[in-house]
GROMACS .gro file of N, CA and C in nm:
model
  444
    1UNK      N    1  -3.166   1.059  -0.896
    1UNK     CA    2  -3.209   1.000  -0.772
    1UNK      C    3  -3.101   0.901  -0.726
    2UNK      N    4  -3.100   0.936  -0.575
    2UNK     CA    5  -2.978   0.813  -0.540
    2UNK      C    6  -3.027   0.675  -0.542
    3UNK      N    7  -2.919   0.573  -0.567
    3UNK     CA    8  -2.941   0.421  -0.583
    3UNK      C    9  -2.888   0.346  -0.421
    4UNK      N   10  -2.902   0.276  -0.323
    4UNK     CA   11  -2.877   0.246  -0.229
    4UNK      C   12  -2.853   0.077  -0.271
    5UNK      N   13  -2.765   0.041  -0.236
    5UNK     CA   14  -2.793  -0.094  -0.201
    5UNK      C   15  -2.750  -0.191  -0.097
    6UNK      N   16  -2.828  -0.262  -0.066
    6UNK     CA   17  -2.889  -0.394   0.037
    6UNK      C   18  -2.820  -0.492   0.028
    7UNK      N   19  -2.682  -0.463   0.148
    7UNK     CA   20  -2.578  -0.568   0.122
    7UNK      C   21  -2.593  -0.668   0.274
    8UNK      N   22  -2.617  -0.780   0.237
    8UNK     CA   23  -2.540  -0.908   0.338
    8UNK      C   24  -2.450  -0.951   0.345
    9UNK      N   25  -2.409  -0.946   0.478
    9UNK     CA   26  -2.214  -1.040   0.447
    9UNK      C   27  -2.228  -1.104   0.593
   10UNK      N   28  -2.199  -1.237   0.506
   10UNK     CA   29  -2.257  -1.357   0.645
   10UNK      C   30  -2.145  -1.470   0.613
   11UNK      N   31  -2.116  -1.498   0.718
   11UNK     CA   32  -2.043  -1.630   0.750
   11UNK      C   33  -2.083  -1.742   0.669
   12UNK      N   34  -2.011  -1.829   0.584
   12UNK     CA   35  -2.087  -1.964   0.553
   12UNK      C   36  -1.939  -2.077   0.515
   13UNK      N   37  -1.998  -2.167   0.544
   13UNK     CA   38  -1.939  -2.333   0.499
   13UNK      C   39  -1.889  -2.355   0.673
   14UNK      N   40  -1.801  -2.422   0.689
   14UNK     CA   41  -1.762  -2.487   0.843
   14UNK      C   42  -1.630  -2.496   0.847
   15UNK      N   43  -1.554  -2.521   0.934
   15UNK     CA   44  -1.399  -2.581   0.971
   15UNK      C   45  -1.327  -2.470   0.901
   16UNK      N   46  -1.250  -2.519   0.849
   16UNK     CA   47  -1.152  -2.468   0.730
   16UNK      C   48  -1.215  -2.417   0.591
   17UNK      N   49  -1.339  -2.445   0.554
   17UNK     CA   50  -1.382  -2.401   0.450
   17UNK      C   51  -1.491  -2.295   0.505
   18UNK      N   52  -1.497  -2.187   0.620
   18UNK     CA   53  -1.547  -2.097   0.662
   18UNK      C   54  -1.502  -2.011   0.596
   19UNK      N   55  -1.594  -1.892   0.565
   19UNK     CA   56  -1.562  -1.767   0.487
   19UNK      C   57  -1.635  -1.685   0.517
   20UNK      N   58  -1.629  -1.572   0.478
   20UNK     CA   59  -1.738  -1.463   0.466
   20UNK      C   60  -1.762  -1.402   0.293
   21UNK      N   61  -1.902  -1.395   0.286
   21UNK     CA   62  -1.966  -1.394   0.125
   21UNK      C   63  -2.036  -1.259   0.158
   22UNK      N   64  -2.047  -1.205   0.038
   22UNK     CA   65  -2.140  -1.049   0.058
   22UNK      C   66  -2.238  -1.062  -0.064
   23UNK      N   67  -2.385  -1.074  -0.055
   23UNK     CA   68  -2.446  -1.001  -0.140
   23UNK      C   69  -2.521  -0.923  -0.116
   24UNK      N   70  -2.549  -0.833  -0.241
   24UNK     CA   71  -2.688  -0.715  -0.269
   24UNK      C   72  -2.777  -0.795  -0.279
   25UNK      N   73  -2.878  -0.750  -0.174
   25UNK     CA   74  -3.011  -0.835  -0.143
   25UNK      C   75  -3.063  -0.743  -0.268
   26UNK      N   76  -3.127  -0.596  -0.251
   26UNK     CA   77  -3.169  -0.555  -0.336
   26UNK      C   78  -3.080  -0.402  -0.361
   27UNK      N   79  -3.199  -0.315  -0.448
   27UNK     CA   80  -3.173  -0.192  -0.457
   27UNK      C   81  -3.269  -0.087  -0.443
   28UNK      N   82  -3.259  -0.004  -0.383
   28UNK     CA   83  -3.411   0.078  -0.344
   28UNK      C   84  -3.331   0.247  -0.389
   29UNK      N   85  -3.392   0.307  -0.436
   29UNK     CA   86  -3.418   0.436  -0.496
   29UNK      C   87  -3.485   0.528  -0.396
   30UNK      N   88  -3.422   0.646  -0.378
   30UNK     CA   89  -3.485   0.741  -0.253
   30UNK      C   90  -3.383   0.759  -0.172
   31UNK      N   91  -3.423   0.839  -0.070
   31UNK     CA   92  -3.360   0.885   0.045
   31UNK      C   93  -3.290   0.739   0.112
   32UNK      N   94  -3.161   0.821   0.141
   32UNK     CA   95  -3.139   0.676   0.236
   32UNK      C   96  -3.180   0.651   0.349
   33UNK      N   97  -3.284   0.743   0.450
   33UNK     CA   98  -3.364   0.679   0.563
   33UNK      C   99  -3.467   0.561   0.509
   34UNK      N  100  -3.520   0.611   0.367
   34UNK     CA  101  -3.579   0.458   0.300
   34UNK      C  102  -3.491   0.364   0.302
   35UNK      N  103  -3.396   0.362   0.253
   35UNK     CA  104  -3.307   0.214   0.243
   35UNK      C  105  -3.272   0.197   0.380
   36UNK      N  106  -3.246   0.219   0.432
   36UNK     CA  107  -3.245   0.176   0.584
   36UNK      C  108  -3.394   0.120   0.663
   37UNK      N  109  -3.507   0.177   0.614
   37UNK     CA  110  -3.638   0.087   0.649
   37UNK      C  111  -3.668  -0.028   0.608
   38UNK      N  112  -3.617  -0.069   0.489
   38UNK     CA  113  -3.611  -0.122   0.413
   38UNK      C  114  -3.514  -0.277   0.476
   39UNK      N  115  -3.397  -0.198   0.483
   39UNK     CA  116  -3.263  -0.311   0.502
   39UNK      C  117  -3.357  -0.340   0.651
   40UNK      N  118  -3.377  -0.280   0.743
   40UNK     CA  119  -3.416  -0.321   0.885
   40UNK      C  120  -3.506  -0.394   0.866
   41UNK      N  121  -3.623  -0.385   0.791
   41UNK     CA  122  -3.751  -0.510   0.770
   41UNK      C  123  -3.696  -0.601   0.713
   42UNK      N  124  -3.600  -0.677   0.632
   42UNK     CA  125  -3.557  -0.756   0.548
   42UNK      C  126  -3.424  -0.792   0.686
   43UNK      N  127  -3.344  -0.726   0.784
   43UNK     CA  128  -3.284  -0.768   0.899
   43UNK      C  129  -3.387  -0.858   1.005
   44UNK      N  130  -3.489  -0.781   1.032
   44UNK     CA  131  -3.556  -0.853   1.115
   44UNK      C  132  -3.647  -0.979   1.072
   45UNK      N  133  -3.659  -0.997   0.913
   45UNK     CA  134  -3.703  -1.106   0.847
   45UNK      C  135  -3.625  -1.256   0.879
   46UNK      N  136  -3.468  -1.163   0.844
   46UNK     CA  137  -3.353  -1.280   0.770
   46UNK      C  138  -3.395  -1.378   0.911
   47UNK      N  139  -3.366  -1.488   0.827
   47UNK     CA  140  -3.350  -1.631   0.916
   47UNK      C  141  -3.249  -1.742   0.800
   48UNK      N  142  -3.113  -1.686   0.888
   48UNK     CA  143  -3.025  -1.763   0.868
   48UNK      C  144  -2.982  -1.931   0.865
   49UNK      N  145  -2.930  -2.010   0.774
   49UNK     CA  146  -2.940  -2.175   0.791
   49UNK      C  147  -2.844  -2.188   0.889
   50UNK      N  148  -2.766  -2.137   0.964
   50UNK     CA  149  -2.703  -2.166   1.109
   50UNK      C  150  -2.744  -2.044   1.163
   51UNK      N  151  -2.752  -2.076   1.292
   51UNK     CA  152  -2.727  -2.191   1.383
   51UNK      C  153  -2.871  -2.263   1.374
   52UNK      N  154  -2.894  -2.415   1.345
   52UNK     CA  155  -2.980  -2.503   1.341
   52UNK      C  156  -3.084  -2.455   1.452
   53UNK      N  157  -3.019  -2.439   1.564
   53UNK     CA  158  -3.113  -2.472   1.701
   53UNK      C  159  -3.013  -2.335   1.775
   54UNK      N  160  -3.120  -2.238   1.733
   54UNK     CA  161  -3.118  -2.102   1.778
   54UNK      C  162  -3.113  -2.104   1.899
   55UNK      N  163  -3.016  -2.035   2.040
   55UNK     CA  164  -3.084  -2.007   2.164
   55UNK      C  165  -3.110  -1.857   2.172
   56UNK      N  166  -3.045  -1.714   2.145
   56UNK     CA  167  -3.089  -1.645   2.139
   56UNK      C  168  -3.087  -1.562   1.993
   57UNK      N  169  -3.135  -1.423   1.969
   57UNK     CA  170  -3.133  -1.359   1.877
   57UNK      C  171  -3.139  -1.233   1.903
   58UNK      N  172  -2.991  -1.166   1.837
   58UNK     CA  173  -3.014  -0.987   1.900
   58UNK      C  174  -2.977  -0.981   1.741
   59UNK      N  175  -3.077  -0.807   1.726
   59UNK     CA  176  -3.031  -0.726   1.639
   59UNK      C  177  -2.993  -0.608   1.659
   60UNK      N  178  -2.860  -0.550   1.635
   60UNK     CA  179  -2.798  -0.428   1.648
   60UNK      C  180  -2.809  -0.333   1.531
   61UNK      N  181  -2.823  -0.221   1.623
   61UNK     CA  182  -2.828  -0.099   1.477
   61UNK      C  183  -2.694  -0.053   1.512
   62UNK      N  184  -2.654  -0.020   1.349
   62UNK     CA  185  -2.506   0.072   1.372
   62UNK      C  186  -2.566   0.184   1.289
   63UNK      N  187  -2.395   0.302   1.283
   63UNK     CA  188  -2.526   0.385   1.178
   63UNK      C  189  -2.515   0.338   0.961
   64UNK      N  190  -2.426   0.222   0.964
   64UNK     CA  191  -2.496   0.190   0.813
   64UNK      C  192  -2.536   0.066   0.806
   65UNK      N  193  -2.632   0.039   0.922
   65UNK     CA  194  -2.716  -0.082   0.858
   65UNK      C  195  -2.720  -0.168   1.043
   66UNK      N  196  -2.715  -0.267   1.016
   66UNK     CA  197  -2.736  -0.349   1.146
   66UNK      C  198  -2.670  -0.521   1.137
   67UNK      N  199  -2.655  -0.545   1.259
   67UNK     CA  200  -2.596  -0.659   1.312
   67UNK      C  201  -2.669  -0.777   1.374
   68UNK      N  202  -2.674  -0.856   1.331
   68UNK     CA  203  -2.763  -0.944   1.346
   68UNK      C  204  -2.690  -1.084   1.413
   69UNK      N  205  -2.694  -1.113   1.590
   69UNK     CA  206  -2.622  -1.224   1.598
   69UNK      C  207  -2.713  -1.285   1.703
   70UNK      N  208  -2.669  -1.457   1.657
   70UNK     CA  209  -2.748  -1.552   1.718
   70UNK      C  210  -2.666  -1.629   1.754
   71UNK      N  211  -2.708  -1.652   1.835
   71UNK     CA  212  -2.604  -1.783   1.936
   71UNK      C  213  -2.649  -1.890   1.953
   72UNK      N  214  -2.648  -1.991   1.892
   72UNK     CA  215  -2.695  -2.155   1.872
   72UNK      C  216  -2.578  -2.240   1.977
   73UNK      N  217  -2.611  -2.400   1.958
   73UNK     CA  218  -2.587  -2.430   2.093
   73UNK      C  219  -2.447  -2.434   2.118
   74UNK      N  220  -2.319  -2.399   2.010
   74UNK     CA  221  -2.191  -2.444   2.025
   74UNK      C  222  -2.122  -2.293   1.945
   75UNK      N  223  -2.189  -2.241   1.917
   75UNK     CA  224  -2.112  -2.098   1.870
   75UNK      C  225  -2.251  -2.012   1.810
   76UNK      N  226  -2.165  -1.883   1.816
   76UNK     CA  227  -2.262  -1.749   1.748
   76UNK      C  228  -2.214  -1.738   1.606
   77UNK      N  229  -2.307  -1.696   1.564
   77UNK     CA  230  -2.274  -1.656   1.398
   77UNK      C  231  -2.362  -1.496   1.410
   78UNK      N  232  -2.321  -1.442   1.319
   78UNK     CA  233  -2.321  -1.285   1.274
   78UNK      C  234  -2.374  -1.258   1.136
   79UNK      N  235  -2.455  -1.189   1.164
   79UNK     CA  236  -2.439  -1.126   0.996
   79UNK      C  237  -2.492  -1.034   0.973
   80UNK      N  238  -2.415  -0.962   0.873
   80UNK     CA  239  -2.412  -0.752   0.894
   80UNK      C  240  -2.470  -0.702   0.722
   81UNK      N  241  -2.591  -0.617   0.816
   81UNK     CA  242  -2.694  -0.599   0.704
   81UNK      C  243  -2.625  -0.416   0.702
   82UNK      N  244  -2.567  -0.417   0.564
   82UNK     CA  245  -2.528  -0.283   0.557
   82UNK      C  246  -2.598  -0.165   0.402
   83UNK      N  247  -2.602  -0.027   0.428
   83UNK     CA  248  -2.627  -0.004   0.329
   83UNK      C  249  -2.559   0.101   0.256
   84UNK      N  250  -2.538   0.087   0.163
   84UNK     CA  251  -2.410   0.152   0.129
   84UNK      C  252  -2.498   0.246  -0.049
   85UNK      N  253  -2.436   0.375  -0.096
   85UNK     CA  254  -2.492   0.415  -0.205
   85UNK      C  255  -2.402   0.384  -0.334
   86UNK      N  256  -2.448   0.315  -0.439
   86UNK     CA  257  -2.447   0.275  -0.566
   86UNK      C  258  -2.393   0.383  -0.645
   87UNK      N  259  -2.190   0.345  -0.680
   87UNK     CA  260  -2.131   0.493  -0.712
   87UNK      C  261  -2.142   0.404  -0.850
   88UNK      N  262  -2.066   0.309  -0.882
   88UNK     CA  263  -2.131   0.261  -1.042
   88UNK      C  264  -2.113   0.110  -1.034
   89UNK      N  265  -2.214   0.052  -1.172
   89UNK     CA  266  -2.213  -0.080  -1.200
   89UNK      C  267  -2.182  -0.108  -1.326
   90UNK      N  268  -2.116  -0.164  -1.366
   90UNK     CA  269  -2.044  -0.158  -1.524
   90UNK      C  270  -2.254  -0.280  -1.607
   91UNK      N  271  -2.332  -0.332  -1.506
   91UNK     CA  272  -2.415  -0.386  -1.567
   91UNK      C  273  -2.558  -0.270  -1.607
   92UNK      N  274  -2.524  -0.157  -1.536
   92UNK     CA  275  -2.648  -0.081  -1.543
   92UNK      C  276  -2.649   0.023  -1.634
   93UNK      N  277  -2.782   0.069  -1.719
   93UNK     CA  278  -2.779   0.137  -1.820
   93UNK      C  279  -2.694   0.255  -1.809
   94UNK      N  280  -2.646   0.294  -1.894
   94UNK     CA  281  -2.613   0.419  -1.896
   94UNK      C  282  -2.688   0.497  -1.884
   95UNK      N  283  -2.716   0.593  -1.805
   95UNK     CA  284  -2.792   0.790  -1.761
   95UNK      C  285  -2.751   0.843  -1.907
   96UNK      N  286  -2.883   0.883  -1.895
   96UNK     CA  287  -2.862   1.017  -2.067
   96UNK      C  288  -2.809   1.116  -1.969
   97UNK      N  289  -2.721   1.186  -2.066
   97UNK     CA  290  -2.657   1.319  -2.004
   97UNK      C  291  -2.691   1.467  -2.068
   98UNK      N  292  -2.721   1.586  -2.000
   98UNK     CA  293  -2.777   1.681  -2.105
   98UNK      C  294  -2.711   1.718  -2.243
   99UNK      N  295  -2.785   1.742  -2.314
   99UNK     CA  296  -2.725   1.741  -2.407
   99UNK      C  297  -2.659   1.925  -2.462
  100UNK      N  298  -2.549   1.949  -2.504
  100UNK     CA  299  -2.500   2.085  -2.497
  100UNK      C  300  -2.517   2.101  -2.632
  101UNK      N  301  -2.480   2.275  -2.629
  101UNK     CA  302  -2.500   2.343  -2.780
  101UNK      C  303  -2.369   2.303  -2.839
  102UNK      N  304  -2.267   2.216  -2.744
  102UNK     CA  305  -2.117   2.227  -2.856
  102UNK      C  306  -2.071   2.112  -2.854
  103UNK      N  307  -2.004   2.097  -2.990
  103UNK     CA  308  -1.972   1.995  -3.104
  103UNK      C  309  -1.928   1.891  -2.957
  104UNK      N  310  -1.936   1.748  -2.990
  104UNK     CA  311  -1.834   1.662  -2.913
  104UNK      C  312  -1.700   1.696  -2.947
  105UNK      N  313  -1.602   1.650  -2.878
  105UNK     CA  314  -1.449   1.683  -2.934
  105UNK      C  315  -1.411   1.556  -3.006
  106UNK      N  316  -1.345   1.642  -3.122
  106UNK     CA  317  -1.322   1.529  -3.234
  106UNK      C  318  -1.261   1.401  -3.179
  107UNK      N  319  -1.130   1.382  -3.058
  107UNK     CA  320  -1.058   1.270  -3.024
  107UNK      C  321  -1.123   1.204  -2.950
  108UNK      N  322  -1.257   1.239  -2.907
  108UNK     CA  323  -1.365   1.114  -2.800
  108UNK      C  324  -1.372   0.992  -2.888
  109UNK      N  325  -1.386   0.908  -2.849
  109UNK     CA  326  -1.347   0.781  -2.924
  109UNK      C  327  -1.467   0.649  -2.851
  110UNK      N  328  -1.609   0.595  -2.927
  110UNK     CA  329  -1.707   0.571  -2.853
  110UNK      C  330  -1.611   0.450  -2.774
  111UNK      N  331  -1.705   0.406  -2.683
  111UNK     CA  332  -1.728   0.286  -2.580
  111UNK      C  333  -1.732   0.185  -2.592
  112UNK      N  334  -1.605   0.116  -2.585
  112UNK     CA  335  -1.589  -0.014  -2.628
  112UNK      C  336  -1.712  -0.113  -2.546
  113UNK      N  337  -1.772  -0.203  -2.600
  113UNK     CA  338  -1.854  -0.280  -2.566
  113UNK      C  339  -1.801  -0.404  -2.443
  114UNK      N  340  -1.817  -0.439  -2.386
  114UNK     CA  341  -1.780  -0.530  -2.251
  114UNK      C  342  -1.767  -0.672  -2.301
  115UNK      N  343  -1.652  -0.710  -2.337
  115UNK     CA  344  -1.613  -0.876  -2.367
  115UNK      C  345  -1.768  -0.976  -2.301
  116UNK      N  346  -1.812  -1.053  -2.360
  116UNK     CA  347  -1.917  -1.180  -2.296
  116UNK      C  348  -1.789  -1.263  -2.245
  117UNK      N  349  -1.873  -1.275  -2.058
  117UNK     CA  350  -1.798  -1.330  -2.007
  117UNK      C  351  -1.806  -1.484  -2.036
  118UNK      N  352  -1.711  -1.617  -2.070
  118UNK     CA  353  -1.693  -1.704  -2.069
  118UNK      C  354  -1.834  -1.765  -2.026
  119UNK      N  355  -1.884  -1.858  -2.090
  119UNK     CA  356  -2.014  -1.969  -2.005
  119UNK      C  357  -1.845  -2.029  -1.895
  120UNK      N  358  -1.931  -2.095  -1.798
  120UNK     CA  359  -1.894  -2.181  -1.716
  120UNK      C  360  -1.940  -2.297  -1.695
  121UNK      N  361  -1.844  -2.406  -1.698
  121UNK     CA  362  -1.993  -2.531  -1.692
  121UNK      C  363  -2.024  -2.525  -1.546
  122UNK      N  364  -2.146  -2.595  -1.522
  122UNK     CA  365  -2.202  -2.635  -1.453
  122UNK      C  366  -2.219  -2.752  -1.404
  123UNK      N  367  -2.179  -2.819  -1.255
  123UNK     CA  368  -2.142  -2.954  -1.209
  123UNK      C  369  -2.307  -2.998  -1.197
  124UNK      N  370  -2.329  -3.082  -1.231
  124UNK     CA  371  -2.473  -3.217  -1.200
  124UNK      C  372  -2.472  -3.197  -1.051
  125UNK      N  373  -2.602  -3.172  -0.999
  125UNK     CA  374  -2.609  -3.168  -0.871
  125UNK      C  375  -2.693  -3.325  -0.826
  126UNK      N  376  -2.603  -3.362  -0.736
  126UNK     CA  377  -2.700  -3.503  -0.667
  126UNK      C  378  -2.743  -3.456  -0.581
  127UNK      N  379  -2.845  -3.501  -0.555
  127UNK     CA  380  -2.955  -3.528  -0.414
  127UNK      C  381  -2.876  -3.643  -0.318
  128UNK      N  382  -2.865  -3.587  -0.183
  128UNK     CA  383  -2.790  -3.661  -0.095
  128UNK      C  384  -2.877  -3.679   0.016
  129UNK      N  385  -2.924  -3.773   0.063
  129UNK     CA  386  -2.993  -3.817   0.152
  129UNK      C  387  -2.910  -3.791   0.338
  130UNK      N  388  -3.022  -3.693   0.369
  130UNK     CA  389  -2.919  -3.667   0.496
  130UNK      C  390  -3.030  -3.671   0.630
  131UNK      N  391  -2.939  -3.731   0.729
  131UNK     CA  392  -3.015  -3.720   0.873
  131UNK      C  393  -3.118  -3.595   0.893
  132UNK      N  394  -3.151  -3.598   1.009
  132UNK     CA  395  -3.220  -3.505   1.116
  132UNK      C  396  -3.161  -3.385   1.135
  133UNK      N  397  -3.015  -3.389   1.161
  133UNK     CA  398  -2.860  -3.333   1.172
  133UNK      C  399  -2.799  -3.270   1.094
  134UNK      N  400  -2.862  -3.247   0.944
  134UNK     CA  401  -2.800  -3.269   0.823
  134UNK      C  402  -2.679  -3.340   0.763
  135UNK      N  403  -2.629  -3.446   0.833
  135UNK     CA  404  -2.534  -3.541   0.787
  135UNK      C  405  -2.586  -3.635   0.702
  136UNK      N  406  -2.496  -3.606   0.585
  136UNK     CA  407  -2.535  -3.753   0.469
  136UNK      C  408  -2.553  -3.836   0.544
  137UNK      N  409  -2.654  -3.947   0.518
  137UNK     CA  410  -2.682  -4.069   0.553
  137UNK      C  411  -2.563  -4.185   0.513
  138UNK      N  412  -2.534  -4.144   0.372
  138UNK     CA  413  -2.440  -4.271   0.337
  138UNK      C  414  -2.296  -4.164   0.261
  139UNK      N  415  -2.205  -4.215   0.357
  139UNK     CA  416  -2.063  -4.119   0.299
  139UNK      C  417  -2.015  -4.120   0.174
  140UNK      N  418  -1.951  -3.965   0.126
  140UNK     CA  419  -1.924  -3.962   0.021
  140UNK      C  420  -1.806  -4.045  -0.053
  141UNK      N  421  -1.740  -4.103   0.061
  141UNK     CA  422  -1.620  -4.195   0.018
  141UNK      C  423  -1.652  -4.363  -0.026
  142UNK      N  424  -1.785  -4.368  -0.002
  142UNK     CA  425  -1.815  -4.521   0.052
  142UNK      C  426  -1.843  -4.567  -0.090
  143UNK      N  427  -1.801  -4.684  -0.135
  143UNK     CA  428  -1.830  -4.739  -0.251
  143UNK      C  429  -1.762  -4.724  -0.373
  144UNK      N  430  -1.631  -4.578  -0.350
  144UNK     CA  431  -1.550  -4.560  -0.414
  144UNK      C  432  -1.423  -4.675  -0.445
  145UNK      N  433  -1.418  -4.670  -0.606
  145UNK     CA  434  -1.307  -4.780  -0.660
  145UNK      C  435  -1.193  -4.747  -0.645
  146UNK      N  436  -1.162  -4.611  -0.659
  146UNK     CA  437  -1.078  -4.548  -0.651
  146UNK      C  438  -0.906  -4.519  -0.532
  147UNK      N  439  -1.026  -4.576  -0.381
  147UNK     CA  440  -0.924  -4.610  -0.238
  147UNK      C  441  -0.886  -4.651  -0.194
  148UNK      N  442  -0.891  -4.785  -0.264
  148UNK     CA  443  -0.843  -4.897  -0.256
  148UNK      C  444  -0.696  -4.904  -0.196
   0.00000   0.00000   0.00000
């Protein structure tokens, strides 16, 4: 059975630290007119954290997936709901394969197991007290010994 998956790729951070990020929302199994019902109910769901103060909202169909743009009060942002089919994932089980009447060949040599990737630490997250606006209330520079 085919594997489809439920990709977002949306604009995020501001200024100079703007980018574009992609993830697999999900994965749906079946025909791909399902994954496309699918991605379109989860398109017409999404509600993006920009633009704050939405003025309009269109969604476009293409034919792998749809376009989703809103225009808030000082720019549009985009974001493209696509669906694409699942050729492999080095995290997903291996498929049994049939099994034949003849010997394996002696030089197959099994499957090396996948290195554990490194832990990473993890930074302490503070709680930052922010406006209406989402602007910190009190700046991140302020009180520093360091700028003297």
């Amino acid at each position: 059975m085919t594997t489809w998956g439920l990709v977002l790729e949306t604009t995020v951070g501001s200024g100079e630290r703007k980018h574009t990020e992609a993830y697999v929302m999900a994965h749906v199994e079946g025909p791909r007119e399902t994954a496309l019902a699918e991605l379109e109910r989860r398109a017409r769901a999404y509600s993006p954290e920009h633009p704050r103060s939405p003025k309009r909202r269109r969604l476009f169909r293409s034919r792998d997936g749809f376009l989703l743009m809103i225009d808030g009060a000082w720019q549009s942002h985009a974001t493209r709901f696509s669906v694409a089919e699942l050729m492999d994932d080095t995290e997903r089980p291996a498929q049994s394969k049939a099994v034949d009447d003849e010997p394996a060949a002696p030089d197959s040599k099994p499957e090396r197991e996948p290195e554990p990737e490194p832990a990473t630490p993890t930074l302490p997250t503070v709680a930052v007290e922010r406006d209406e606006d989402g602007v910190p209330v009190k700046p991140a520079w302020l009180g520093r010994t360091d700028l003297a």
